[in-house]
């Protein structure tokens, strides 16, 4: 049996392979340099160009770009009118920002368990959590797989709830043949470097609702707007006024130019991700010690991340030892995510373990493998080889 690197053997790779990485080329660099040579660095014409590119791609009427995906979620919750006393149902398997955005507005996150197959929020479990105080739902397209939006919309309409879809993983993904981004009241995308495209940091909300769009446009600029109806009251064209409490959540023209350039390559990025996933699925289908991702018939994932689930009953060690052994082979595995309510801050708010058992079981056995567009065939083979090497060593 081949000796593991963690035990002094030779690693599969000489260099470390990260789990995710941005794909930036000369076109992207040129686009950023053009902005640096121009008149605007912060809020200028490139923001609208980027917003239009995203809205057109996902089939939405409007898009509002902001400084991060977290800012986008906060903005959406504010536009939805979330305030003290309101409850918002959130998927338990997500990054903390999905729930933090509710807290920023004074609301209370209520965590619903996930479907054990898709790892997305279970609509039935979600409906069980609805009370007279529930105002909105934040379903998460975990790993890039779309939630069952028709069923979620049916439940939301029945209870008169707003849907804020957290699609941070899902730019380029599809639901029943349509791009994710126009089915919910508001849809959030993230542009962190490991996401489908990047603006370094950044986020956007897409919507078909003009009233929500106008609220968000003001929210991202301190709540300040040009009040044209006041211009006759001894004010000139310089006049702006703060009409609500907003934030400085603006995206820069520099980032927007990068984002627009990246959008021109989004389909090729998604295609490459899907190719790698096919190779992973084929290579691991006969490895009974791990469970590969399930994809529902209604979803065509863009595969932001690829999560395997180890079967501890067939192994001599836990997920921790598997993870450490893969790291020693220079494979940059990760874990996404700790159930939100397990974080110490949420424990202090009164949340306890056990409320979402499917999410907790997934967390205890999941490992994220490297996946990004610039991965080579050799990179992919290294990941596959390392997983098989480690699993073979620890097989019962």
GROMACS .gro file of C-alpha atoms in nm:
model
  396
    1UNK     CA    1   0.000   0.000   0.000
    2UNK     CA    2   0.133   0.344  -0.100
    3UNK     CA    3   0.262   0.541   0.197
    4UNK     CA    4   0.070   0.864   0.265
    5UNK     CA    5   0.253   1.197   0.264
    6UNK     CA    6   0.123   1.265   0.612
    7UNK     CA    7   0.313   0.954   0.724
    8UNK     CA    8   0.635   1.047   0.545
    9UNK     CA    9   0.556   0.929   0.193
   10UNK     CA   10   0.585   1.133  -0.127
   11UNK     CA   11   0.291   1.369  -0.189
   12UNK     CA   12   0.086   1.341  -0.505
   13UNK     CA   13   0.185   1.699  -0.595
   14UNK     CA   14   0.501   1.904  -0.548
   15UNK     CA   15   0.301   2.228  -0.527
   16UNK     CA   16  -0.015   2.318  -0.337
   17UNK     CA   17  -0.342   2.327  -0.531
   18UNK     CA   18  -0.595   2.570  -0.383
   19UNK     CA   19  -0.962   2.475  -0.360
   20UNK     CA   20  -1.062   2.786  -0.554
   21UNK     CA   21  -0.894   3.063  -0.749
   22UNK     CA   22  -0.983   3.356  -0.974
   23UNK     CA   23  -0.926   3.330  -1.351
   24UNK     CA   24  -0.794   3.666  -1.473
   25UNK     CA   25  -0.638   3.722  -1.816
   26UNK     CA   26  -0.498   4.010  -2.020
   27UNK     CA   27  -0.845   4.127  -2.129
   28UNK     CA   28  -0.941   4.175  -1.764
   29UNK     CA   29  -0.619   4.360  -1.688
   30UNK     CA   30  -0.666   4.585  -1.990
   31UNK     CA   31  -1.021   4.671  -1.883
   32UNK     CA   32  -0.901   4.777  -1.537
   33UNK     CA   33  -0.611   4.980  -1.678
   34UNK     CA   34  -0.853   5.170  -1.905
   35UNK     CA   35  -1.048   5.282  -1.599
   36UNK     CA   36  -0.731   5.388  -1.419
   37UNK     CA   37  -0.648   5.609  -1.718
   38UNK     CA   38  -0.995   5.763  -1.727
   39UNK     CA   39  -1.188   6.021  -1.527
   40UNK     CA   40  -1.374   5.795  -1.282
   41UNK     CA   41  -1.246   5.548  -1.028
   42UNK     CA   42  -1.543   5.509  -0.795
   43UNK     CA   43  -1.898   5.564  -0.919
   44UNK     CA   44  -1.897   5.613  -1.293
   45UNK     CA   45  -2.032   5.467  -1.618
   46UNK     CA   46  -1.877   5.122  -1.575
   47UNK     CA   47  -2.108   5.034  -1.286
   48UNK     CA   48  -2.420   5.067  -1.502
   49UNK     CA   49  -2.251   4.870  -1.780
   50UNK     CA   50  -2.171   4.589  -1.539
   51UNK     CA   51  -2.518   4.591  -1.386
   52UNK     CA   52  -2.677   4.574  -1.731
   53UNK     CA   53  -2.451   4.282  -1.827
   54UNK     CA   54  -2.553   4.083  -1.519
   55UNK     CA   55  -2.924   4.166  -1.552
   56UNK     CA   56  -2.930   4.070  -1.920
   57UNK     CA   57  -2.744   3.745  -1.855
   58UNK     CA   58  -2.984   3.624  -1.584
   59UNK     CA   59  -3.299   3.764  -1.746
   60UNK     CA   60  -3.385   4.025  -1.481
   61UNK     CA   61  -3.508   4.380  -1.537
   62UNK     CA   62  -3.280   4.545  -1.282
   63UNK     CA   63  -2.947   4.492  -1.108
   64UNK     CA   64  -2.787   4.689  -0.824
   65UNK     CA   65  -2.415   4.632  -0.773
   66UNK     CA   66  -2.255   4.684  -0.433
   67UNK     CA   67  -1.926   4.634  -0.250
   68UNK     CA   68  -1.976   4.270  -0.144
   69UNK     CA   69  -2.219   3.982  -0.147
   70UNK     CA   70  -2.283   4.047   0.221
   71UNK     CA   71  -2.370   4.411   0.146
   72UNK     CA   72  -2.609   4.285  -0.122
   73UNK     CA   73  -2.789   4.059   0.125
   74UNK     CA   74  -2.810   4.341   0.380
   75UNK     CA   75  -2.948   4.572   0.112
   76UNK     CA   76  -3.210   4.317   0.010
   77UNK     CA   77  -3.324   4.263   0.368
   78UNK     CA   78  -3.352   4.639   0.416
   79UNK     CA   79  -3.550   4.677   0.093
   80UNK     CA   80  -3.780   4.397   0.210
   81UNK     CA   81  -3.851   4.600   0.523
   82UNK     CA   82  -3.704   4.352   0.769
   83UNK     CA   83  -3.700   4.506   1.117
   84UNK     CA   84  -3.717   4.420   1.484
   85UNK     CA   85  -3.985   4.160   1.552
   86UNK     CA   86  -3.965   4.006   1.206
   87UNK     CA   87  -3.851   3.650   1.146
   88UNK     CA   88  -3.670   3.538   0.833
   89UNK     CA   89  -3.626   3.169   0.748
   90UNK     CA   90  -3.271   3.090   0.635
   91UNK     CA   91  -3.104   2.774   0.515
   92UNK     CA   92  -2.886   2.619   0.786
   93UNK     CA   93  -2.613   2.515   0.540
   94UNK     CA   94  -2.466   2.845   0.422
   95UNK     CA   95  -2.206   3.109   0.494
   96UNK     CA   96  -2.288   3.321   0.800
   97UNK     CA   97  -2.363   3.630   0.588
   98UNK     CA   98  -2.698   3.482   0.481
   99UNK     CA   99  -2.822   3.507   0.839
  100UNK     CA  100  -2.612   3.805   0.948
  101UNK     CA  101  -2.796   4.023   0.697
  102UNK     CA  102  -3.117   3.958   0.889
  103UNK     CA  103  -2.953   4.057   1.217
  104UNK     CA  104  -2.820   4.380   1.061
  105UNK     CA  105  -3.181   4.486   1.010
  106UNK     CA  106  -3.293   4.384   1.359
  107UNK     CA  107  -3.474   4.070   1.247
  108UNK     CA  108  -3.443   3.715   1.378
  109UNK     CA  109  -3.300   3.435   1.161
  110UNK     CA  110  -3.491   3.109   1.186
  111UNK     CA  111  -3.293   2.813   1.052
  112UNK     CA  112  -3.457   2.541   0.843
  113UNK     CA  113  -3.299   2.204   0.773
  114UNK     CA  114  -3.171   2.088   0.437
  115UNK     CA  115  -3.273   1.814   0.198
  116UNK     CA  116  -3.023   1.530   0.260
  117UNK     CA  117  -2.981   1.477  -0.117
  118UNK     CA  118  -2.950   1.827  -0.263
  119UNK     CA  119  -2.809   1.993   0.052
  120UNK     CA  120  -3.044   2.286  -0.021
  121UNK     CA  121  -3.320   2.408   0.208
  122UNK     CA  122  -3.603   2.154   0.238
  123UNK     CA  123  -3.927   2.335   0.144
  124UNK     CA  124  -4.132   2.119   0.380
  125UNK     CA  125  -3.898   2.190   0.671
  126UNK     CA  126  -3.906   2.556   0.573
  127UNK     CA  127  -4.285   2.573   0.583
  128UNK     CA  128  -4.289   2.415   0.928
  129UNK     CA  129  -4.091   2.717   1.056
  130UNK     CA  130  -4.340   2.981   0.933
  131UNK     CA  131  -4.517   3.180   1.205
  132UNK     CA  132  -4.721   3.500   1.217
  133UNK     CA  133  -4.391   3.689   1.251
  134UNK     CA  134  -4.229   3.543   0.939
  135UNK     CA  135  -4.170   3.810   0.675
  136UNK     CA  136  -3.922   3.659   0.430
  137UNK     CA  137  -3.732   3.350   0.322
  138UNK     CA  138  -3.364   3.329   0.227
  139UNK     CA  139  -3.310   3.001   0.039
  140UNK     CA  140  -2.949   2.932  -0.066
  141UNK     CA  141  -2.835   2.773  -0.393
  142UNK     CA  142  -2.567   2.572  -0.216
  143UNK     CA  143  -2.267   2.469  -0.433
  144UNK     CA  144  -2.445   2.623  -0.734
  145UNK     CA  145  -2.742   2.386  -0.743
  146UNK     CA  146  -3.070   2.574  -0.769
  147UNK     CA  147  -3.326   2.543  -0.493
  148UNK     CA  148  -3.671   2.413  -0.586
  149UNK     CA  149  -3.792   2.765  -0.657
  150UNK     CA  150  -4.144   2.675  -0.779
  151UNK     CA  151  -4.219   2.494  -0.454
  152UNK     CA  152  -4.063   2.773  -0.249
  153UNK     CA  153  -4.268   3.032  -0.439
  154UNK     CA  154  -4.584   2.831  -0.382
  155UNK     CA  155  -4.521   2.835  -0.008
  156UNK     CA  156  -4.416   3.201  -0.007
  157UNK     CA  157  -4.728   3.309  -0.198
  158UNK     CA  158  -4.947   3.107   0.036
  159UNK     CA  159  -4.805   3.287   0.339
  160UNK     CA  160  -4.739   3.627   0.171
  161UNK     CA  161  -4.363   3.613   0.216
  162UNK     CA  162  -4.078   3.782   0.031
  163UNK     CA  163  -3.813   3.558  -0.126
  164UNK     CA  164  -3.450   3.672  -0.117
  165UNK     CA  165  -3.259   3.404  -0.306
  166UNK     CA  166  -2.898   3.373  -0.195
  167UNK     CA  167  -2.740   3.271  -0.526
  168UNK     CA  168  -2.384   3.361  -0.426
  169UNK     CA  169  -2.278   3.023  -0.565
  170UNK     CA  170  -2.509   3.017  -0.864
  171UNK     CA  171  -2.427   3.273  -1.132
  172UNK     CA  172  -2.452   3.068  -1.452
  173UNK     CA  173  -2.664   2.795  -1.293
  174UNK     CA  174  -3.008   2.713  -1.429
  175UNK     CA  175  -3.346   2.623  -1.284
  176UNK     CA  176  -3.578   2.437  -1.524
  177UNK     CA  177  -3.384   2.570  -1.821
  178UNK     CA  178  -3.377   2.935  -1.708
  179UNK     CA  179  -3.078   3.114  -1.560
  180UNK     CA  180  -3.094   3.162  -1.185
  181UNK     CA  181  -3.150   3.531  -1.115
  182UNK     CA  182  -3.504   3.632  -1.206
  183UNK     CA  183  -3.741   3.393  -1.030
  184UNK     CA  184  -3.732   3.534  -0.675
  185UNK     CA  185  -3.829   3.881  -0.554
  186UNK     CA  186  -3.458   3.958  -0.511
  187UNK     CA  187  -3.156   3.744  -0.602
  188UNK     CA  188  -2.806   3.796  -0.462
  189UNK     CA  189  -2.481   3.709  -0.638
  190UNK     CA  190  -2.127   3.734  -0.501
  191UNK     CA  191  -1.808   3.820  -0.690
  192UNK     CA  192  -1.544   3.709  -0.442
  193UNK     CA  193  -1.235   3.568  -0.625
  194UNK     CA  194  -1.344   3.204  -0.587
  195UNK     CA  195  -1.695   3.268  -0.722
  196UNK     CA  196  -1.807   3.209  -1.086
  197UNK     CA  197  -1.673   3.553  -1.184
  198UNK     CA  198  -1.487   3.809  -0.975
  199UNK     CA  199  -1.468   4.181  -0.912
  200UNK     CA  200  -1.215   4.113  -0.630
  201UNK     CA  201  -1.491   4.191  -0.381
  202UNK     CA  202  -1.844   4.273  -0.484
  203UNK     CA  203  -2.203   4.165  -0.506
  204UNK     CA  204  -2.527   4.240  -0.684
  205UNK     CA  205  -2.901   4.209  -0.634
  206UNK     CA  206  -3.118   4.139  -0.937
  207UNK     CA  207  -3.492   4.199  -0.933
  208UNK     CA  208  -3.793   4.257  -1.156
  209UNK     CA  209  -3.957   4.487  -0.901
  210UNK     CA  210  -3.906   4.857  -0.975
  211UNK     CA  211  -3.998   4.972  -0.622
  212UNK     CA  212  -3.742   4.739  -0.465
  213UNK     CA  213  -3.484   4.848  -0.724
  214UNK     CA  214  -3.532   5.216  -0.636
  215UNK     CA  215  -3.504   5.144  -0.263
  216UNK     CA  216  -3.177   4.959  -0.315
  217UNK     CA  217  -3.029   5.228  -0.541
  218UNK     CA  218  -3.073   5.476  -0.257
  219UNK     CA  219  -2.965   5.235   0.016
  220UNK     CA  220  -2.619   5.181  -0.136
  221UNK     CA  221  -2.546   5.558  -0.137
  222UNK     CA  222  -2.612   5.660   0.225
  223UNK     CA  223  -2.986   5.697   0.159
  224UNK     CA  224  -2.902   6.016  -0.029
  225UNK     CA  225  -3.067   6.099  -0.361
  226UNK     CA  226  -3.128   6.395  -0.590
  227UNK     CA  227  -3.478   6.516  -0.504
  228UNK     CA  228  -3.590   6.676  -0.830
  229UNK     CA  229  -3.922   6.790  -0.683
  230UNK     CA  230  -3.727   7.018  -0.445
  231UNK     CA  231  -3.541   7.205  -0.719
  232UNK     CA  232  -3.811   7.472  -0.737
  233UNK     CA  233  -3.774   7.542  -0.363
  234UNK     CA  234  -3.472   7.774  -0.396
  235UNK     CA  235  -3.246   7.479  -0.476
  236UNK     CA  236  -3.030   7.423  -0.778
  237UNK     CA  237  -2.913   7.117  -0.969
  238UNK     CA  238  -2.653   7.048  -0.700
  239UNK     CA  239  -2.920   6.957  -0.447
  240UNK     CA  240  -2.917   6.609  -0.288
  241UNK     CA  241  -3.086   6.502   0.035
  242UNK     CA  242  -3.082   6.204   0.268
  243UNK     CA  243  -3.425   6.046   0.272
  244UNK     CA  244  -3.341   5.727   0.463
  245UNK     CA  245  -3.057   5.563   0.651
  246UNK     CA  246  -2.836   5.399   0.392
  247UNK     CA  247  -2.476   5.284   0.366
  248UNK     CA  248  -2.171   5.344   0.152
  249UNK     CA  249  -2.198   5.015  -0.032
  250UNK     CA  250  -2.092   5.141  -0.374
  251UNK     CA  251  -1.891   4.927  -0.611
  252UNK     CA  252  -1.607   5.106  -0.788
  253UNK     CA  253  -1.566   5.157  -1.161
  254UNK     CA  254  -1.239   4.968  -1.136
  255UNK     CA  255  -1.418   4.660  -1.003
  256UNK     CA  256  -1.708   4.705  -1.244
  257UNK     CA  257  -1.478   4.709  -1.546
  258UNK     CA  258  -1.322   4.385  -1.424
  259UNK     CA  259  -1.669   4.240  -1.370
  260UNK     CA  260  -1.790   4.331  -1.719
  261UNK     CA  261  -1.482   4.173  -1.872
  262UNK     CA  262  -1.535   3.862  -1.660
  263UNK     CA  263  -1.901   3.841  -1.767
  264UNK     CA  264  -1.788   3.799  -2.128
  265UNK     CA  265  -1.624   3.472  -2.018
  266UNK     CA  266  -1.884   3.339  -1.775
  267UNK     CA  267  -2.014   3.067  -2.006
  268UNK     CA  268  -1.666   2.930  -2.072
  269UNK     CA  269  -1.593   2.938  -1.698
  270UNK     CA  270  -1.910   2.741  -1.621
  271UNK     CA  271  -1.839   2.495  -1.903
  272UNK     CA  272  -1.494   2.421  -1.761
  273UNK     CA  273  -1.634   2.371  -1.411
  274UNK     CA  274  -1.888   2.123  -1.546
  275UNK     CA  275  -1.617   1.934  -1.732
  276UNK     CA  276  -1.414   1.891  -1.413
  277UNK     CA  277  -1.722   1.779  -1.221
  278UNK     CA  278  -1.793   1.512  -1.482
  279UNK     CA  279  -1.439   1.381  -1.438
  280UNK     CA  280  -1.479   1.376  -1.060
  281UNK     CA  281  -1.817   1.201  -1.077
  282UNK     CA  282  -1.686   0.936  -1.315
  283UNK     CA  283  -1.371   0.875  -1.110
  284UNK     CA  284  -1.548   0.847  -0.776
  285UNK     CA  285  -1.866   0.660  -0.871
  286UNK     CA  286  -1.710   0.327  -0.774
  287UNK     CA  287  -1.557   0.455  -0.449
  288UNK     CA  288  -1.821   0.349  -0.197
  289UNK     CA  289  -1.648   0.526   0.091
  290UNK     CA  290  -1.747   0.867  -0.046
  291UNK     CA  291  -2.077   1.010  -0.169
  292UNK     CA  292  -2.062   1.240  -0.471
  293UNK     CA  293  -2.302   1.535  -0.514
  294UNK     CA  294  -2.660   1.465  -0.617
  295UNK     CA  295  -2.817   1.699  -0.871
  296UNK     CA  296  -3.195   1.736  -0.898
  297UNK     CA  297  -3.361   1.708  -1.239
  298UNK     CA  298  -3.472   2.072  -1.229
  299UNK     CA  299  -3.119   2.205  -1.172
  300UNK     CA  300  -2.824   2.256  -1.403
  301UNK     CA  301  -2.556   2.365  -1.159
  302UNK     CA  302  -2.269   2.596  -1.242
  303UNK     CA  303  -2.070   2.417  -0.970
  304UNK     CA  304  -1.914   2.684  -0.755
  305UNK     CA  305  -1.783   2.410  -0.526
  306UNK     CA  306  -1.770   2.030  -0.536
  307UNK     CA  307  -1.853   1.866  -0.205
  308UNK     CA  308  -1.799   1.501  -0.128
  309UNK     CA  309  -1.939   1.330   0.180
  310UNK     CA  310  -1.726   1.061   0.342
  311UNK     CA  311  -1.891   0.748   0.481
  312UNK     CA  312  -1.738   0.700   0.829
  313UNK     CA  313  -1.886   0.349   0.861
  314UNK     CA  314  -1.657   0.228   0.581
  315UNK     CA  315  -1.340   0.404   0.703
  316UNK     CA  316  -1.101   0.354   0.993
  317UNK     CA  317  -1.075   0.729   1.061
  318UNK     CA  318  -1.296   1.038   1.073
  319UNK     CA  319  -1.336   1.320   0.822
  320UNK     CA  320  -1.063   1.513   1.008
  321UNK     CA  321  -0.794   1.255   0.931
  322UNK     CA  322  -0.904   1.230   0.567
  323UNK     CA  323  -0.889   1.609   0.538
  324UNK     CA  324  -0.542   1.630   0.693
  325UNK     CA  325  -0.409   1.350   0.473
  326UNK     CA  326  -0.534   1.524   0.157
  327UNK     CA  327  -0.376   1.851   0.268
  328UNK     CA  328  -0.045   1.669   0.313
  329UNK     CA  329  -0.074   1.547  -0.048
  330UNK     CA  330  -0.082   1.920  -0.144
  331UNK     CA  331  -0.451   1.910  -0.230
  332UNK     CA  332  -0.618   2.226  -0.097
  333UNK     CA  333  -0.937   2.077   0.039
  334UNK     CA  334  -1.176   2.287   0.245
  335UNK     CA  335  -1.507   2.253   0.431
  336UNK     CA  336  -1.821   2.453   0.341
  337UNK     CA  337  -1.987   2.521   0.585
  338UNK     CA  338  -2.024   2.506   0.958
  339UNK     CA  339  -2.401   2.525   1.025
  340UNK     CA  340  -2.453   2.894   1.096
  341UNK     CA  341  -2.607   2.847   1.439
  342UNK     CA  342  -2.300   2.651   1.554
  343UNK     CA  343  -2.089   2.968   1.547
  344UNK     CA  344  -2.013   3.098   1.898
  345UNK     CA  345  -2.188   3.430   1.827
  346UNK     CA  346  -2.512   3.251   1.740
  347UNK     CA  347  -2.481   3.028   2.044
  348UNK     CA  348  -2.470   3.345   2.252
  349UNK     CA  349  -2.798   3.447   2.086
  350UNK     CA  350  -2.959   3.129   2.216
  351UNK     CA  351  -2.937   2.892   1.919
  352UNK     CA  352  -2.860   2.531   2.010
  353UNK     CA  353  -2.722   2.227   1.830
  354UNK     CA  354  -2.970   1.970   1.707
  355UNK     CA  355  -3.222   2.197   1.537
  356UNK     CA  356  -3.119   2.095   1.182
  357UNK     CA  357  -2.988   1.736   1.199
  358UNK     CA  358  -2.942   1.690   0.823
  359UNK     CA  359  -2.718   1.996   0.801
  360UNK     CA  360  -2.520   1.886   1.105
  361UNK     CA  361  -2.462   1.536   0.967
  362UNK     CA  362  -2.349   1.681   0.636
  363UNK     CA  363  -2.106   1.920   0.805
  364UNK     CA  364  -1.946   1.642   1.009
  365UNK     CA  365  -1.866   1.437   0.697
  366UNK     CA  366  -1.819   1.685   0.411
  367UNK     CA  367  -1.501   1.787   0.224
  368UNK     CA  368  -1.475   2.043  -0.057
  369UNK     CA  369  -1.240   1.945  -0.339
  370UNK     CA  370  -1.054   2.193  -0.564
  371UNK     CA  371  -1.261   2.331  -0.852
  372UNK     CA  372  -1.189   2.638  -1.065
  373UNK     CA  373  -1.173   2.714  -1.440
  374UNK     CA  374  -0.796   2.733  -1.477
  375UNK     CA  375  -0.742   2.385  -1.333
  376UNK     CA  376  -0.555   2.168  -1.582
  377UNK     CA  377  -0.620   1.804  -1.664
  378UNK     CA  378  -0.312   1.720  -1.457
  379UNK     CA  379  -0.451   1.918  -1.162
  380UNK     CA  380  -0.777   1.726  -1.182
  381UNK     CA  381  -0.597   1.393  -1.205
  382UNK     CA  382  -0.390   1.486  -0.901
  383UNK     CA  383  -0.704   1.550  -0.697
  384UNK     CA  384  -0.857   1.222  -0.808
  385UNK     CA  385  -0.535   1.034  -0.740
  386UNK     CA  386  -0.496   1.184  -0.394
  387UNK     CA  387  -0.854   1.107  -0.292
  388UNK     CA  388  -0.823   0.746  -0.406
  389UNK     CA  389  -0.482   0.712  -0.239
  390UNK     CA  390  -0.609   0.840   0.095
  391UNK     CA  391  -0.938   0.652   0.088
  392UNK     CA  392  -0.762   0.329  -0.008
  393UNK     CA  393  -0.524   0.368   0.288
  394UNK     CA  394  -0.803   0.426   0.541
  395UNK     CA  395  -1.051   0.177   0.397
  396UNK     CA  396  -1.183  -0.081   0.644
   0.00000   0.00000   0.00000
